[in-house]
mmCIF file of C-alpha atoms in Angstrom:
data_model
loop_
_atom_site.group_PDB
_atom_site.id
_atom_site.type_symbol
_atom_site.label_atom_id
_atom_site.label_comp_id
_atom_site.label_asym_id
_atom_site.label_seq_id
_atom_site.Cartn_x
_atom_site.Cartn_y
_atom_site.Cartn_z
ATOM 1 C CA MET A 1 60.362 -28.694 117.500
ATOM 2 C CA LEU A 2 62.786 -26.490 119.447
ATOM 3 C CA LYS A 3 61.739 -25.830 123.073
ATOM 4 C CA GLU A 4 63.120 -23.460 125.690
ATOM 5 C CA VAL A 5 64.367 -24.583 129.107
ATOM 6 C CA ILE A 6 63.893 -21.692 131.534
ATOM 7 C CA MET A 7 65.151 -20.976 135.028
ATOM 8 C CA PRO A 8 62.250 -22.302 137.143
ATOM 9 C CA GLN A 9 60.707 -20.383 140.024
ATOM 10 C CA LEU A 10 61.158 -22.876 142.847
ATOM 11 C CA GLY A 11 59.528 -20.696 145.502
ATOM 12 C CA LEU A 12 57.238 -17.694 145.809
ATOM 13 C CA THR A 13 60.080 -15.374 146.821
ATOM 14 C CA MET A 14 62.652 -16.694 144.343
ATOM 15 C CA THR A 15 63.736 -14.108 141.759
ATOM 16 C CA THR A 16 67.037 -15.610 140.589
ATOM 17 C CA GLY A 17 68.739 -18.981 140.694
ATOM 18 C CA THR A 18 72.368 -20.042 140.397
ATOM 19 C CA ILE A 19 73.244 -22.976 138.167
ATOM 20 C CA GLN A 20 75.175 -25.253 140.488
ATOM 21 C CA LYS A 21 75.826 -28.112 138.068
ATOM 22 C CA TRP A 22 74.673 -29.371 134.686
ATOM 23 C CA LEU A 23 73.934 -33.094 134.967
ATOM 24 C CA LYS A 24 73.743 -33.431 131.174
ATOM 25 C CA LYS A 25 75.870 -32.077 128.361
ATOM 26 C CA GLU A 26 75.010 -30.771 124.915
ATOM 27 C CA GLY A 27 73.987 -33.589 122.594
ATOM 28 C CA ASP A 28 72.697 -35.863 125.375
ATOM 29 C CA GLN A 29 69.338 -37.571 124.931
ATOM 30 C CA LEU A 30 66.851 -36.510 127.612
ATOM 31 C CA GLU A 31 63.812 -38.297 128.954
ATOM 32 C CA LYS A 32 60.856 -36.455 130.440
ATOM 33 C CA GLY A 33 61.224 -36.239 134.241
ATOM 34 C CA GLU A 34 64.971 -36.913 134.141
ATOM 35 C CA PRO A 35 67.149 -34.540 136.251
ATOM 36 C CA ILE A 36 69.189 -32.292 133.965
ATOM 37 C CA LEU A 37 70.725 -29.706 136.295
ATOM 38 C CA GLU A 38 71.061 -28.524 139.898
ATOM 39 C CA VAL A 39 69.852 -25.032 140.790
ATOM 40 C CA MET A 40 70.787 -23.237 143.994
ATOM 41 C CA THR A 41 68.347 -20.728 145.469
ATOM 42 C CA ASP A 42 69.001 -18.519 148.475
ATOM 43 C CA LYS A 43 67.894 -21.433 150.662
ATOM 44 C CA VAL A 44 68.549 -24.815 149.092
ATOM 45 C CA THR A 45 70.000 -26.673 146.102
ATOM 46 C CA MET A 46 67.471 -28.647 144.043
ATOM 47 C CA GLU A 47 67.517 -30.870 140.985
ATOM 48 C CA VAL A 48 65.502 -29.630 137.998
ATOM 49 C CA GLU A 49 63.883 -32.241 135.783
ATOM 50 C CA SER A 50 63.403 -32.140 132.033
ATOM 51 C CA PHE A 51 59.839 -31.176 131.124
ATOM 52 C CA ASP A 52 60.036 -33.100 127.832
ATOM 53 C CA SER A 53 61.998 -35.742 125.950
ATOM 54 C CA GLY A 54 64.522 -34.784 123.282
ATOM 55 C CA ILE A 55 68.131 -33.783 122.721
ATOM 56 C CA LEU A 56 69.852 -31.116 124.808
ATOM 57 C CA LYS A 57 70.724 -28.943 121.823
ATOM 58 C CA LYS A 58 72.327 -25.933 123.490
ATOM 59 C CA ILE A 59 73.291 -24.756 126.992
ATOM 60 C CA VAL A 60 73.279 -20.958 127.163
ATOM 61 C CA ALA A 61 73.889 -20.516 130.909
ATOM 62 C CA ARG A 62 77.088 -21.838 132.444
ATOM 63 C CA GLU A 63 77.667 -23.350 135.874
ATOM 64 C CA GLY A 64 78.016 -20.671 138.538
ATOM 65 C CA GLU A 65 75.921 -18.105 136.677
ATOM 66 C CA GLU A 66 73.028 -16.354 138.430
ATOM 67 C CA ILE A 67 69.988 -16.263 136.153
ATOM 68 C CA PRO A 68 66.598 -14.511 136.617
ATOM 69 C CA VAL A 69 63.575 -16.803 136.833
ATOM 70 C CA THR A 70 61.833 -17.493 133.487
ATOM 71 C CA GLN A 71 65.030 -16.665 131.537
ATOM 72 C CA VAL A 72 66.199 -19.222 128.966
ATOM 73 C CA ILE A 73 69.074 -21.431 130.117
ATOM 74 C CA ALA A 74 69.020 -24.146 127.425
ATOM 75 C CA TYR A 75 67.200 -25.525 124.390
ATOM 76 C CA ILE A 76 65.737 -28.999 123.801
ATOM 77 C CA GLY A 77 64.881 -30.298 120.346
ATOM 78 C CA ASP A 78 65.369 -33.135 117.902
ATOM 79 C CA GLU A 79 68.197 -33.931 115.492
ATOM 80 C CA LYS A 80 66.809 -31.698 112.736
ATOM 81 C CA ASP A 81 66.360 -28.600 114.898
ATOM 82 C CA GLU A 82 68.781 -25.732 114.414
ATOM 83 C CA ILE A 83 69.046 -22.880 116.898
ATOM 84 C CA PRO A 84 68.779 -19.459 115.219
ATOM 85 C CA PRO A 85 71.621 -17.110 116.275
ATOM 86 C CA GLU A 86 69.094 -14.492 117.413
ATOM 87 C CA LEU A 87 67.831 -16.852 120.144
ATOM 88 C CA ILE A 88 71.330 -17.261 121.549
ATOM 89 C CA ALA A 89 71.829 -13.488 121.338
ATOM 90 C CA ARG A 90 68.560 -12.875 123.189
ATOM 91 C CA ALA A 91 69.562 -15.192 126.046
ATOM 92 C CA THR A 92 72.993 -13.559 126.237
ATOM 93 C CA GLU A 93 71.422 -10.090 126.375
ATOM 94 C CA ALA A 94 69.186 -11.143 129.275
ATOM 95 C CA LYS A 95 72.196 -12.362 131.267
ATOM 96 C CA ALA A 96 74.087 -9.165 130.433
ATOM 97 C CA ALA A 97 71.156 -7.094 131.688
ATOM 98 C CA LEU A 98 71.299 -8.856 135.061
ATOM 99 C CA ALA A 99 75.037 -8.264 135.311
ATOM 100 C CA SER A 100 74.509 -4.618 134.380
ATOM 101 C CA GLU A 101 71.947 -4.166 137.158
ATOM 102 C CA ALA A 102 74.349 -5.659 139.698
ATOM 103 C CA ALA A 103 77.181 -3.423 138.510
ATOM 104 C CA ALA A 104 74.959 -0.334 138.695
ATOM 105 C CA VAL A 105 75.336 -0.320 142.492
ATOM 106 C CA ALA A 106 78.827 1.100 142.057
ATOM 107 C CA GLU A 107 79.125 4.042 139.685
ATOM 108 C CA PRO A 108 81.466 3.041 136.871
ATOM 109 C CA GLN A 109 84.338 5.236 135.805
ATOM 110 C CA LYS A 110 83.645 7.107 132.614
ATOM 111 C CA GLU A 111 85.691 6.132 129.596
ATOM 112 C CA PRO A 112 87.496 9.022 127.945
ATOM 113 C CA ALA A 113 85.582 10.419 125.010
ATOM 114 C CA LEU A 114 87.059 9.609 121.626
ATOM 115 C CA ALA A 115 88.489 12.417 119.525
ATOM 116 C CA GLU A 116 86.560 13.764 116.558
ATOM 117 C CA GLU A 117 87.597 12.332 113.189
ATOM 118 C CA GLU A 118 87.860 14.022 109.817
ATOM 119 C CA GLU A 119 86.708 12.333 106.642
ATOM 120 C CA GLY A 120 88.910 9.334 105.956
ATOM 121 C CA GLY A 121 89.365 8.589 109.675
ATOM 122 C CA ARG A 122 92.084 11.197 110.355
ATOM 123 C CA ILE A 123 91.987 12.690 113.870
ATOM 124 C CA LYS A 124 91.242 16.429 114.023
ATOM 125 C CA ALA A 125 94.368 17.931 115.638
ATOM 126 C CA SER A 126 96.768 20.804 115.050
ATOM 127 C CA PRO A 127 100.297 19.956 113.801
ATOM 128 C CA LEU A 128 101.782 21.121 117.120
ATOM 129 C CA ALA A 129 99.318 18.949 119.066
ATOM 130 C CA ARG A 130 100.309 15.939 116.945
ATOM 131 C CA ARG A 131 104.014 16.500 117.593
ATOM 132 C CA LEU A 132 103.493 16.949 121.355
ATOM 133 C CA ALA A 133 101.338 13.815 121.573
ATOM 134 C CA GLN A 134 104.026 11.812 119.792
ATOM 135 C CA GLU A 135 106.741 13.116 122.130
ATOM 136 C CA LYS A 136 104.738 12.304 125.246
ATOM 137 C CA GLY A 137 103.502 8.908 124.041
ATOM 138 C CA LEU A 138 99.811 9.856 124.018
ATOM 139 C CA ASP A 139 97.089 8.346 121.835
ATOM 140 C CA LEU A 140 95.239 11.191 120.108
ATOM 141 C CA ARG A 141 92.144 9.018 119.808
ATOM 142 C CA LEU A 142 91.733 9.151 123.599
ATOM 143 C CA ILE A 143 91.997 12.938 123.884
ATOM 144 C CA LYS A 144 88.878 15.087 123.679
ATOM 145 C CA GLY A 145 89.471 18.215 121.648
ATOM 146 C CA SER A 146 88.333 21.636 122.838
ATOM 147 C CA GLY A 147 88.964 23.472 119.588
ATOM 148 C CA PRO A 148 86.480 24.255 116.809
ATOM 149 C CA GLY A 149 84.645 21.117 115.676
ATOM 150 C CA GLY A 150 86.359 19.048 118.368
ATOM 151 C CA ARG A 151 89.868 19.809 117.057
ATOM 152 C CA ILE A 152 92.668 18.809 119.470
ATOM 153 C CA THR A 153 94.879 21.717 120.502
ATOM 154 C CA LYS A 154 98.261 21.965 122.199
ATOM 155 C CA GLU A 155 96.484 22.717 125.517
ATOM 156 C CA ASP A 156 94.424 19.519 125.220
ATOM 157 C CA VAL A 157 97.579 17.432 124.810
ATOM 158 C CA LEU A 158 99.361 19.129 127.728
ATOM 159 C CA LYS A 159 96.309 18.572 129.950
ATOM 160 C CA ALA A 160 96.184 14.884 128.970
ATOM 161 C CA ALA A 161 99.915 14.558 129.702
ATOM 162 C CA GLU A 162 99.393 16.035 133.196
ATOM 163 C CA GLU A 163 96.573 13.597 133.941
ATOM 164 C CA LYS A 164 98.718 10.692 132.761
ATOM 165 C CA GLU A 165 101.547 11.702 135.110
ATOM 166 C CA ARG A 166 99.146 11.875 138.063
ATOM 167 C CA ARG A 167 97.826 8.364 137.392
ATOM 168 C CA PRO A 168 100.020 5.573 138.822
ATOM 169 C CA ALA A 169 101.121 2.892 136.410
ATOM 170 C CA PRO A 170 99.282 -0.448 136.827
ATOM 171 C CA ALA A 171 102.307 -2.081 138.429
ATOM 172 C CA GLU A 172 102.692 0.834 140.876
ATOM 173 C CA ALA A 173 98.998 0.681 141.756
ATOM 174 C CA ALA A 174 99.318 -3.021 142.462
ATOM 175 C CA ARG A 175 102.261 -2.411 144.771
ATOM 176 C CA VAL A 176 100.307 0.227 146.686
ATOM 177 C CA ALA A 177 97.277 -2.057 146.999
ATOM 178 C CA ALA A 178 99.281 -5.064 148.196
ATOM 179 C CA PRO A 179 102.604 -3.986 149.712
ATOM 180 C CA GLN A 180 105.194 -6.636 150.436
ATOM 181 C CA ILE A 181 105.647 -6.527 154.205
ATOM 182 C CA ALA A 182 108.487 -8.407 155.829
ATOM 183 C CA GLY A 183 107.157 -11.291 157.890
ATOM 184 C CA ALA A 184 103.706 -11.198 156.284
ATOM 185 C CA PRO A 185 101.946 -14.596 156.418
ATOM 186 C CA GLN A 186 102.015 -16.682 153.267
ATOM 187 C CA VAL A 187 98.616 -17.418 151.736
ATOM 188 C CA ALA A 188 98.001 -21.187 151.773
ATOM 189 C CA GLU A 189 94.751 -21.146 149.828
ATOM 190 C CA VAL A 190 92.386 -18.655 148.197
ATOM 191 C CA ILE A 191 88.744 -19.749 148.432
ATOM 192 C CA PRO A 192 86.279 -17.881 146.207
ATOM 193 C CA LEU A 193 83.204 -16.606 148.053
ATOM 194 C CA THR A 194 80.618 -18.469 145.994
ATOM 195 C CA GLY A 195 77.578 -20.683 146.315
ATOM 196 C CA LEU A 196 75.925 -21.108 149.695
ATOM 197 C CA ARG A 197 78.784 -19.341 151.490
ATOM 198 C CA LYS A 198 78.185 -16.225 149.369
ATOM 199 C CA ILE A 199 74.426 -16.339 150.001
ATOM 200 C CA ILE A 200 74.972 -16.633 153.764
ATOM 201 C CA ALA A 201 77.409 -13.712 153.668
ATOM 202 C CA GLU A 202 74.974 -11.520 151.744
ATOM 203 C CA ARG A 203 71.924 -12.332 153.889
ATOM 204 C CA LEU A 204 73.669 -11.918 157.242
ATOM 205 C CA SER A 205 75.419 -8.731 156.122
ATOM 206 C CA GLU A 206 72.058 -7.346 155.026
ATOM 207 C CA SER A 207 70.486 -8.291 158.364
ATOM 208 C CA PHE A 208 73.252 -6.816 160.509
ATOM 209 C CA ARG A 209 73.382 -3.668 158.381
ATOM 210 C CA ASN A 210 69.625 -3.011 158.223
ATOM 211 C CA ALA A 211 68.276 -4.358 161.533
ATOM 212 C CA PRO A 212 69.481 -2.662 164.738
ATOM 213 C CA HIS A 213 70.033 -5.679 166.986
ATOM 214 C CA ILE A 214 69.096 -5.561 170.656
ATOM 215 C CA VAL A 215 70.508 -8.513 172.626
ATOM 216 C CA ILE A 216 69.287 -9.575 176.067
ATOM 217 C CA THR A 217 70.557 -12.525 178.086
ATOM 218 C CA MET A 218 69.103 -14.637 180.893
ATOM 219 C CA GLN A 219 70.309 -17.547 183.011
ATOM 220 C CA VAL A 220 67.968 -20.547 183.267
ATOM 221 C CA ASP A 221 68.015 -23.201 185.995
ATOM 222 C CA MET A 222 67.632 -26.464 184.049
ATOM 223 C CA THR A 223 67.188 -28.736 187.085
ATOM 224 C CA GLN A 224 63.551 -29.613 186.389
ATOM 225 C CA ALA A 225 64.136 -29.791 182.628
ATOM 226 C CA GLN A 226 66.835 -32.389 183.305
ATOM 227 C CA VAL A 227 64.427 -34.386 185.476
ATOM 228 C CA LEU A 228 61.757 -34.248 182.760
ATOM 229 C CA ARG A 229 64.154 -35.325 180.010
ATOM 230 C CA ASP A 230 65.607 -38.169 182.086
ATOM 231 C CA SER A 231 62.124 -39.459 182.909
ATOM 232 C CA LEU A 232 61.006 -39.402 179.261
ATOM 233 C CA LEU A 233 64.253 -40.477 177.568
ATOM 234 C CA SER A 234 63.746 -44.252 177.685
ATOM 235 C CA LEU A 235 60.021 -43.996 176.975
ATOM 236 C CA ALA A 236 60.613 -41.803 173.917
ATOM 237 C CA GLU A 237 63.196 -44.224 172.510
ATOM 238 C CA GLU A 238 61.125 -47.354 173.149
ATOM 239 C CA LYS A 239 57.681 -46.043 172.206
ATOM 240 C CA TRP A 240 58.381 -43.411 169.555
ATOM 241 C CA GLY A 241 61.879 -44.318 168.361
ATOM 242 C CA VAL A 242 63.322 -40.860 169.002
ATOM 243 C CA ARG A 243 65.975 -39.513 171.353
ATOM 244 C CA LEU A 244 64.561 -36.581 173.285
ATOM 245 C CA SER A 245 67.044 -33.704 173.524
ATOM 246 C CA TYR A 246 67.199 -30.456 175.442
ATOM 247 C CA THR A 247 66.764 -28.702 172.093
ATOM 248 C CA ASP A 248 63.300 -30.268 171.779
ATOM 249 C CA ILE A 249 62.287 -28.967 175.206
ATOM 250 C CA ILE A 250 63.644 -25.499 174.356
ATOM 251 C CA LEU A 251 61.775 -25.493 171.024
ATOM 252 C CA LYS A 252 58.524 -26.353 172.801
ATOM 253 C CA ALA A 253 59.012 -23.649 175.442
ATOM 254 C CA THR A 254 59.870 -21.089 172.772
ATOM 255 C CA ALA A 255 56.791 -21.931 170.716
ATOM 256 C CA LEU A 256 54.454 -21.604 173.705
ATOM 257 C CA ALA A 257 56.038 -18.281 174.680
ATOM 258 C CA LEU A 258 55.569 -17.000 171.120
ATOM 259 C CA LYS A 259 51.829 -17.692 171.430
ATOM 260 C CA GLU A 260 51.734 -15.302 174.367
ATOM 261 C CA TYR A 261 54.063 -12.729 172.778
ATOM 262 C CA PRO A 262 53.191 -12.761 169.050
ATOM 263 C CA GLY A 263 55.125 -9.554 168.417
ATOM 264 C CA LEU A 264 58.257 -11.687 168.160
ATOM 265 C CA ASN A 265 56.549 -14.119 165.785
ATOM 266 C CA SER A 266 56.577 -11.583 162.985
ATOM 267 C CA SER A 267 58.553 -10.109 160.119
ATOM 268 C CA LEU A 268 59.302 -6.638 158.822
ATOM 269 C CA VAL A 269 58.628 -6.357 155.098
ATOM 270 C CA GLY A 270 59.036 -2.874 153.663
ATOM 271 C CA GLU A 271 56.975 -0.609 155.892
ATOM 272 C CA GLU A 272 54.714 -3.374 157.212
ATOM 273 C CA ILE A 273 55.043 -5.563 160.299
ATOM 274 C CA LYS A 274 53.433 -8.917 159.567
ATOM 275 C CA VAL A 275 52.400 -10.794 162.716
ATOM 276 C CA TYR A 276 51.847 -14.491 162.034
ATOM 277 C CA GLN A 277 49.183 -16.764 163.412
ATOM 278 C CA ASP A 278 51.220 -19.893 162.682
ATOM 279 C CA ILE A 279 54.288 -20.567 164.794
ATOM 280 C CA ASN A 280 56.914 -22.146 162.541
ATOM 281 C CA ILE A 281 60.291 -22.320 164.244
ATOM 282 C CA GLY A 282 63.430 -22.690 162.162
ATOM 283 C CA LEU A 283 66.356 -24.611 163.648
ATOM 284 C CA ALA A 284 69.845 -23.596 162.506
ATOM 285 C CA VAL A 285 71.811 -26.663 161.357
ATOM 286 C CA ALA A 286 75.530 -26.663 160.541
ATOM 287 C CA ILE A 287 76.419 -28.354 157.241
ATOM 288 C CA PRO A 288 79.769 -28.651 155.422
ATOM 289 C CA ASP A 289 79.069 -25.653 153.153
ATOM 290 C CA GLY A 290 77.791 -23.386 155.926
ATOM 291 C CA LEU A 291 74.405 -23.168 157.601
ATOM 292 C CA ILE A 292 70.815 -24.030 156.726
ATOM 293 C CA VAL A 293 67.578 -23.438 158.649
ATOM 294 C CA PRO A 294 64.856 -26.074 158.148
ATOM 295 C CA THR A 295 61.402 -25.284 159.541
ATOM 296 C CA ILE A 296 59.291 -27.151 162.093
ATOM 297 C CA PHE A 297 55.777 -26.080 161.130
ATOM 298 C CA GLY A 298 53.157 -25.578 163.841
ATOM 299 C CA THR A 299 55.718 -26.110 166.583
ATOM 300 C CA ASP A 300 53.360 -24.940 169.321
ATOM 301 C CA GLY A 301 50.830 -27.685 168.522
ATOM 302 C CA LEU A 302 53.334 -30.553 168.531
ATOM 303 C CA SER A 303 54.137 -32.800 171.480
ATOM 304 C CA LEU A 304 57.733 -33.190 172.654
ATOM 305 C CA SER A 305 57.997 -36.545 170.876
ATOM 306 C CA GLU A 306 56.641 -35.051 167.628
ATOM 307 C CA ILE A 307 59.103 -32.170 167.838
ATOM 308 C CA ALA A 308 61.947 -34.639 168.467
ATOM 309 C CA ARG A 309 60.925 -36.803 165.510
ATOM 310 C CA LYS A 310 60.649 -33.806 163.173
ATOM 311 C CA ARG A 311 63.949 -32.363 164.372
ATOM 312 C CA GLU A 312 65.790 -35.645 163.766
ATOM 313 C CA GLU A 313 64.258 -35.956 160.303
ATOM 314 C CA LEU A 314 65.117 -32.394 159.250
ATOM 315 C CA VAL A 315 68.663 -32.474 160.643
ATOM 316 C CA LYS A 316 69.339 -35.759 158.821
ATOM 317 C CA LYS A 317 68.015 -34.368 155.535
ATOM 318 C CA ALA A 318 69.969 -31.135 156.002
ATOM 319 C CA ARG A 319 73.247 -33.022 156.364
ATOM 320 C CA GLU A 320 72.391 -35.234 153.388
ATOM 321 C CA GLY A 321 71.519 -32.189 151.277
ATOM 322 C CA SER A 322 68.029 -33.533 150.554
ATOM 323 C CA LEU A 323 65.825 -30.807 152.057
ATOM 324 C CA SER A 324 63.027 -29.550 149.825
ATOM 325 C CA LEU A 325 62.398 -25.843 149.291
ATOM 326 C CA ASP A 326 59.199 -26.089 151.360
ATOM 327 C CA GLU A 327 61.196 -27.453 154.301
ATOM 328 C CA VAL A 328 63.427 -24.370 154.446
ATOM 329 C CA SER A 329 60.656 -21.819 153.878
ATOM 330 C CA GLY A 330 57.896 -20.325 155.997
ATOM 331 C CA GLY A 331 59.841 -19.867 159.227
ATOM 332 C CA THR A 332 58.590 -17.196 161.641
ATOM 333 C CA PHE A 333 61.310 -17.440 164.333
ATOM 334 C CA THR A 334 64.724 -19.120 164.580
ATOM 335 C CA VAL A 335 66.576 -21.033 167.305
ATOM 336 C CA SER A 336 70.347 -21.572 167.093
ATOM 337 C CA ASN A 337 71.991 -23.975 169.549
ATOM 338 C CA LEU A 338 75.788 -24.102 169.928
ATOM 339 C CA GLY A 339 75.690 -25.687 173.371
ATOM 340 C CA MET A 340 76.935 -29.031 172.055
ATOM 341 C CA TYR A 341 80.249 -27.293 171.216
ATOM 342 C CA GLY A 342 80.714 -26.077 174.788
ATOM 343 C CA VAL A 343 79.795 -22.474 173.929
ATOM 344 C CA GLU A 344 78.520 -20.794 177.093
ATOM 345 C CA SER A 345 76.717 -17.940 175.331
ATOM 346 C CA PHE A 346 76.702 -16.064 172.033
ATOM 347 C CA SER A 347 74.754 -13.439 170.114
ATOM 348 C CA ALA A 348 73.132 -14.654 166.895
ATOM 349 C CA ILE A 349 72.320 -12.552 163.831
ATOM 350 C CA ILE A 350 68.624 -12.329 162.969
ATOM 351 C CA ASN A 351 67.454 -14.431 160.020
ATOM 352 C CA PRO A 352 65.703 -11.871 157.758
ATOM 353 C CA PRO A 353 62.871 -10.985 157.372
ATOM 354 C CA GLN A 354 62.204 -12.426 160.845
ATOM 355 C CA VAL A 355 62.559 -10.062 163.797
ATOM 356 C CA ALA A 356 64.185 -12.298 166.417
ATOM 357 C CA ILE A 357 66.447 -15.295 166.996
ATOM 358 C CA LEU A 358 67.179 -17.254 170.185
ATOM 359 C CA ALA A 359 70.784 -18.317 170.828
ATOM 360 C CA VAL A 360 71.204 -21.338 173.127
ATOM 361 C CA GLY A 361 74.432 -22.044 175.006
ATOM 362 C CA ALA A 362 75.732 -25.054 176.908
ATOM 363 C CA ILE A 363 74.243 -26.381 180.150
ATOM 364 C CA GLU A 364 76.933 -26.033 182.813
ATOM 365 C CA GLU A 365 77.091 -26.885 186.499
ATOM 366 C CA LYS A 366 77.420 -23.605 188.400
ATOM 367 C CA ALA A 367 77.258 -22.368 191.967
ATOM 368 C CA VAL A 368 74.085 -20.331 192.562
ATOM 369 C CA VAL A 369 72.306 -18.989 195.625
ATOM 370 C CA ARG A 370 68.962 -20.595 196.488
ATOM 371 C CA GLU A 371 67.136 -19.598 199.686
ATOM 372 C CA GLY A 372 70.333 -18.174 201.138
ATOM 373 C CA GLN A 373 72.360 -21.307 200.390
ATOM 374 C CA ILE A 374 75.056 -21.841 197.771
ATOM 375 C CA VAL A 375 74.111 -24.858 195.670
ATOM 376 C CA ILE A 376 75.293 -26.393 192.394
ATOM 377 C CA ARG A 377 72.702 -26.275 189.630
ATOM 378 C CA PRO A 378 72.717 -26.909 185.852
ATOM 379 C CA GLN A 379 72.599 -23.443 184.304
ATOM 380 C CA LEU A 380 71.747 -22.522 180.717
ATOM 381 C CA THR A 381 72.374 -19.132 179.096
ATOM 382 C CA LEU A 382 69.784 -17.907 176.587
ATOM 383 C CA SER A 383 70.486 -14.839 174.433
ATOM 384 C CA LEU A 384 67.702 -13.222 172.422
ATOM 385 C CA SER A 385 68.611 -11.000 169.463
ATOM 386 C CA ALA A 386 65.691 -8.857 168.300
ATOM 387 C CA ASP A 387 65.138 -6.192 165.651
ATOM 388 C CA HIS A 388 64.808 -3.009 167.702
ATOM 389 C CA ARG A 389 62.729 -1.398 164.944
ATOM 390 C CA VAL A 390 59.947 -3.853 165.783
ATOM 391 C CA VAL A 391 60.680 -5.257 169.246
ATOM 392 C CA ASP A 392 61.152 -3.028 172.288
ATOM 393 C CA GLY A 393 63.446 -4.070 175.109
ATOM 394 C CA ALA A 394 60.588 -4.641 177.559
ATOM 395 C CA LEU A 395 58.756 -6.967 175.160
ATOM 396 C CA ALA A 396 61.940 -8.923 174.475
ATOM 397 C CA ALA A 397 62.585 -9.272 178.216
ATOM 398 C CA GLN A 398 59.020 -10.432 178.932
ATOM 399 C CA PHE A 399 59.215 -13.051 176.193
ATOM 400 C CA LEU A 400 62.571 -14.399 177.351
ATOM 401 C CA ALA A 401 61.388 -14.463 180.966
ATOM 402 C CA ARG A 402 58.417 -16.599 179.887
ATOM 403 C CA VAL A 403 60.729 -19.027 178.077
ATOM 404 C CA ARG A 404 62.807 -19.265 181.253
ATOM 405 C CA GLU A 405 59.691 -19.862 183.376
ATOM 406 C CA LEU A 406 58.570 -22.729 181.134
ATOM 407 C CA LEU A 407 62.017 -24.336 181.189
ATOM 408 C CA GLU A 408 62.306 -24.036 184.958
ATOM 409 C CA SER A 409 58.789 -25.488 185.387
ATOM 410 C CA PRO A 410 58.622 -27.721 182.274
ATOM 411 C CA TYR A 411 55.586 -29.708 183.395
ATOM 412 C CA LEU A 412 53.546 -26.579 182.571
ATOM 413 C CA MET A 413 54.211 -27.466 178.925
ATOM 414 C CA LEU A 414 52.509 -30.835 179.304
ATOM 415 C CA VAL A 415 49.115 -29.563 180.502
#
């Protein structure tokens, strides 16, 4: 019996999926539970297993295609099953509909109306119009007649000839679009914007375009945070098997500050601001294809060692490409740390639909004034980007000041 393989809905917010790779080819024998393809969502790439045993009779969606959830992408059956042409046509129409919706964003140019035909397929045109069209190299079938019954007149041909002269030839248009400039750099490689890179580009462009970003920056004295980390470093490695990092301390401070300022632990969806009870902080992780943000659920309720253990686990899985969809969903706030690259400070783009993101720079020894004396202290720059539609400047400043207070007096986080 012929059975449909559909694009699965791998998450509550998933509406389409991109076929990353078919792991089987047409004619292969499939076993129930065996991976047959890889699907990329807007967050992660996952293997999809066969729901039944049989032969992969037909693949109707190619690698790289974006397919709506529940749409047919393949058929499974036995040796006797034949696929009716109408089923293939139906799947093709569904894909065409998606492409049509995407193309509808830009208004297409109208095709010239075809000329009216007489019985026998002869174009309705006056003898003079025919002669002029032949002289000027015009196709009468592409000229709309203004005469009685759609008949093409001399004026119609002259008008079409004028329009043709105003239009640049394809080669000329290409030269205008890409002029050859002396000394222009030679292109070494052209990389298509596809896959995860395309998704990142679309999401961040949407965020920067739709959310007016307000960015505030504060300097943090990390002296006491250094003392705390140094005192716990050996204990954490020996007792819990984790290496405590400054990121873990920053995550803890951020989570506790979010409890006091829940307006930043929210999202803007349509015309509603959703303030969350759970504090689930996403940590931006660089991977070869771009960036991914796994989630540490209930960050505020975790100890430093638990945060460190979860961070190590998620970062490892992110770099191996083995994160589940659940592990990259449900975030309510994001932290991005580029300090390990020596970046002093930067402004991050908000991860939609969240309303804020904390950018963490490098800890650097700097001269500061303390009690009238110039001293050298480890300084950290924190930059908070917030959606100004939801978060006012005063609220953002109060939140960031609380994060700074917790980092400068980190033992407050342990009581």
